[in-house]
Amino acid sequence: MNKTPHHPDHSHPVESPSSPERRDALRASSALLLCAGLGIGKAALAEGPSNSRPKAGDQLVRSDSEGNPVPLRSTEILPDTKPLPAFPLEPASGEVRSGSRLNKVILIRVAPGDLTEETRPYAAGGVLAYSAVCTHQGCEVSEWVAKDKTLMCYCHFSKFSPGRAGEVVAGPAPRTLPLLPLREENGVLVVAGPFTSNPGVAKST
Amino acid sequence: MQTRLKALCASLAALPLLASAALPAYSPVTDARLTKPEAANWLMYRGNYEGWGYSPLKQINSQNVGKLVPAWSYATGMTEGHQAPPMVNNGYMYVTTPNNQVIALEASTGKELWRYKKTIPDELMQLHPTNRGVALYGDKLYLATTDAFLVALDAATGKELWKVAVADWKKGYYMTLAPLAARGKIMVGSSGGELGIRGFVAAFDAQTGKEAWRTYTIAGPGEAGAETWPGETYKTGGGSVWITGTYDSETSLAFWGVGNAGPWMPDTRPGDNLYANSTIALDVDTGKIKGHHQYHWNDAWDWDEVSAPLLIDVEHKGKKVKSLVHAGRNGYLWLLERTRDKVNYVDAWPYVTQNVFTSLDPKTGRPTYDPKRVPGTGKTTNFCPSLWGGKDWPPEAYNPGTGLLYIPANNNLCSELTGEPVKYNAGNLFIGVSLDNILTNVRMTEKSRKHIGEVQAWDLKTGKKVWTHTYPEMNWGPLMTTAGNLVFGGGTNDRMFRALDAKSGKVLWETPTPSGVTGVPSSFEVNGEQYVAVQSGWGVDAQRMQGAFDAVLEHKTVVPQGGTIHVFKLQK
Ligand code: FES
């Protein structure tokens, strides 16, 4: 038998890129270029409450809810378990914004001691809402890894820290998981503002 | 400024013309050329219809391969799994990358001729962000995309001629394979077995893109084999097709490998589950299934048998057999016979540690299982080989000169799975094993701590293994063999690309690349000079296995990502 010697690898893990804003700007400009090239204006893109992004004042409902959706309360989000997938609900129309999977969020309870200063304002009743769509290749961030208190995406094992504003702590994801700011009204979770950055994949071009 | 800008634009516009000026006019690819490909070219996924991964060139050979040096390289700007072979047609090279891009280059210099980028929907999830190459046919080339489109481009200019939606990506259908071109048709299959799809092979008119036929790999009502699926289970029965079929031009039959049945736990779909985990012989004109062989029934181990069998005429026990050869993910090396209207079992034997099959029916090859090794819902089961199998998708290679079959294998590796109930939800994972379990499925044995990856060489005449080259960890390296008595391949997490002596397995040359090599190597000749080409770009399943290793081993291995095309030639 011939053997190839084992070369242990001492290199360091790849660092996550520093500036999500720059990526977003790049993404926006490349999208503009594309639109120009294809003649697709904004008007051609799908509108309507079910497709449009979450807005302040929206409530949240379980993504698998059937029949009359019931707004989620912060106490329903339990500690140390899989995050709960949910969609925003526009209370006025009663419409669930499930037309686009980019609207999907995952709800997770984080112990106060595990929240960074930066992250705390986005939480309500100890609960945080993150985009469910992995910033790597768009799979769903669905797993809770109790050992290192991270949210994990199955497709290529990216891990995000919910207590540290969705920071990438492992895997190929290039940028943080966007946060959806929350507040509470009589125990009911309410969206307090738009996503902190565009949900979904920042495409390389 | 104005004038300078104008001048720049003018020079940009002139670029493609300048680049192609050095190249002859594009030579159309005909059925005749694909049936007997010229030694100088690499016109399809495996170099020939038979799936050999063999180049008849021998300027680079076991005597001089030590003098192999870079001719040129090219950064693709993409991350993730770069698996496509650089395909070459009389000086034109075509390479595909993750995110559904095609790069056309001048094969001898690496000068970019054009680049095509398919726009992908924002909402698309790419479980396998990769692509395994194009099909060259006529004056066009064809790309299958992860949003399940088939796209036709002008091979000379890269202009998009048409695109057709092959299936609905929102329901989990996606494509990563190089299409198969024959008899005026472009054939593709779909991935998505982990997302509850019903697999198929479909053919499209090469000129117009009009669908000619579609044959489901999962038998439904009214089709032969329907009785092997209880109730409505066939609708989400999996049976992905994500590797290019091989083709017998004498019988017009294409041989495709079919993925595992879904969801993973066998008790959710009691029955044989045809044609999951099989090879099927499809009539290229009609799409009719003319024969099949199911390697194993009612799969429970995620053993996709998706790589297409190699067409090799072998002498077996003194008898000439027009055979199909397949190193199964289930750990057995299969020898089948192909006829005009049937696939017959000939022989099979394990080529890696396998503890699931207790026997094979000597007539049909149907395995009997050790019940202790069959996973099920609510049960934890340990089995070998692991869920990635003895060999996953990286293709074997066959060298008619040495008469040997080369297998990129992973040996000594086992898995442990616990089945759990699962509900179908369109576009979502439909597996029936927790993701955490999949992440930590690997079970190392005493032996696997010594070595896992192998390149094996088998003499098909005698059924004997001639040599084995071993690696400490995984081997995800597609193989190519040449008339120069060489076997090329990468696949290891030390980023190496190597040349082995085809007769002895000795490493004759190796070079570290920027990332890990899971690309299919190719070889070609321009102006009398032979080149060897391969993409470096670790990702997808190799990366996933690395993650699983990192979860159970004491040490972690970082393989950097980022794609490059590498072309080598002999130092003058
Ligand atoms: S899509 Fe999430 S890690 Fe790749």
PDB file of C-alpha atoms and ligand atoms in Angstrom, chain A residues 134-139 153-158 172-173, chain B residues 80 126, ligand 1:
ATOM      1  CA  CYS A 134     -29.194  31.730   5.625  1.00  0.00           C
ATOM      2  CA  THR A 135     -26.954  34.410   4.144  1.00  0.00           C
ATOM      3  CA  HIS A 136     -24.775  31.750   2.524  1.00  0.00           C
ATOM      4  CA  GLN A 137     -26.925  29.991  -0.087  1.00  0.00           C
ATOM      5  CA  GLY A 138     -30.409  30.647   1.181  1.00  0.00           C
ATOM      6  CA  CYS A 139     -31.256  27.484   3.112  1.00  0.00           C
ATOM      7  CA  CYS A 153     -28.021  26.129   8.993  1.00  0.00           C
ATOM      8  CA  TYR A 154     -28.033  22.533   7.862  1.00  0.00           C
ATOM      9  CA  CYS A 155     -26.995  23.033   4.266  1.00  0.00           C
ATOM     10  CA  HIS A 156     -23.360  23.872   4.871  1.00  0.00           C
ATOM     11  CA  PHE A 157     -23.280  24.201   8.652  1.00  0.00           C
ATOM     12  CA  SER A 158     -23.027  27.944   9.077  1.00  0.00           C
ATOM     13  CA  PRO A 172     -19.270  29.681   4.987  1.00  0.00           C
ATOM     14  CA  ALA A 173     -21.973  32.343   5.553  1.00  0.00           C
TER      15      ALA A 173
ATOM     16  CA  GLU B  80     -18.309  26.393  -3.063  1.00  0.00           C
ATOM     17  CA  GLN B 126     -29.043  25.941  -2.831  1.00  0.00           C
TER      18      GLN B 126
HETATM   19  S1  FES C   1     -26.996  27.930   2.989  1.00  0.00           S
HETATM   20 FE1  FES C   1     -26.663  28.011   5.098  1.00  0.00          FE
HETATM   21  S2  FES C   1     -24.668  27.334   5.356  1.00  0.00           S
HETATM   22 FE2  FES C   1     -24.957  27.293   3.229  1.00  0.00          FE
END
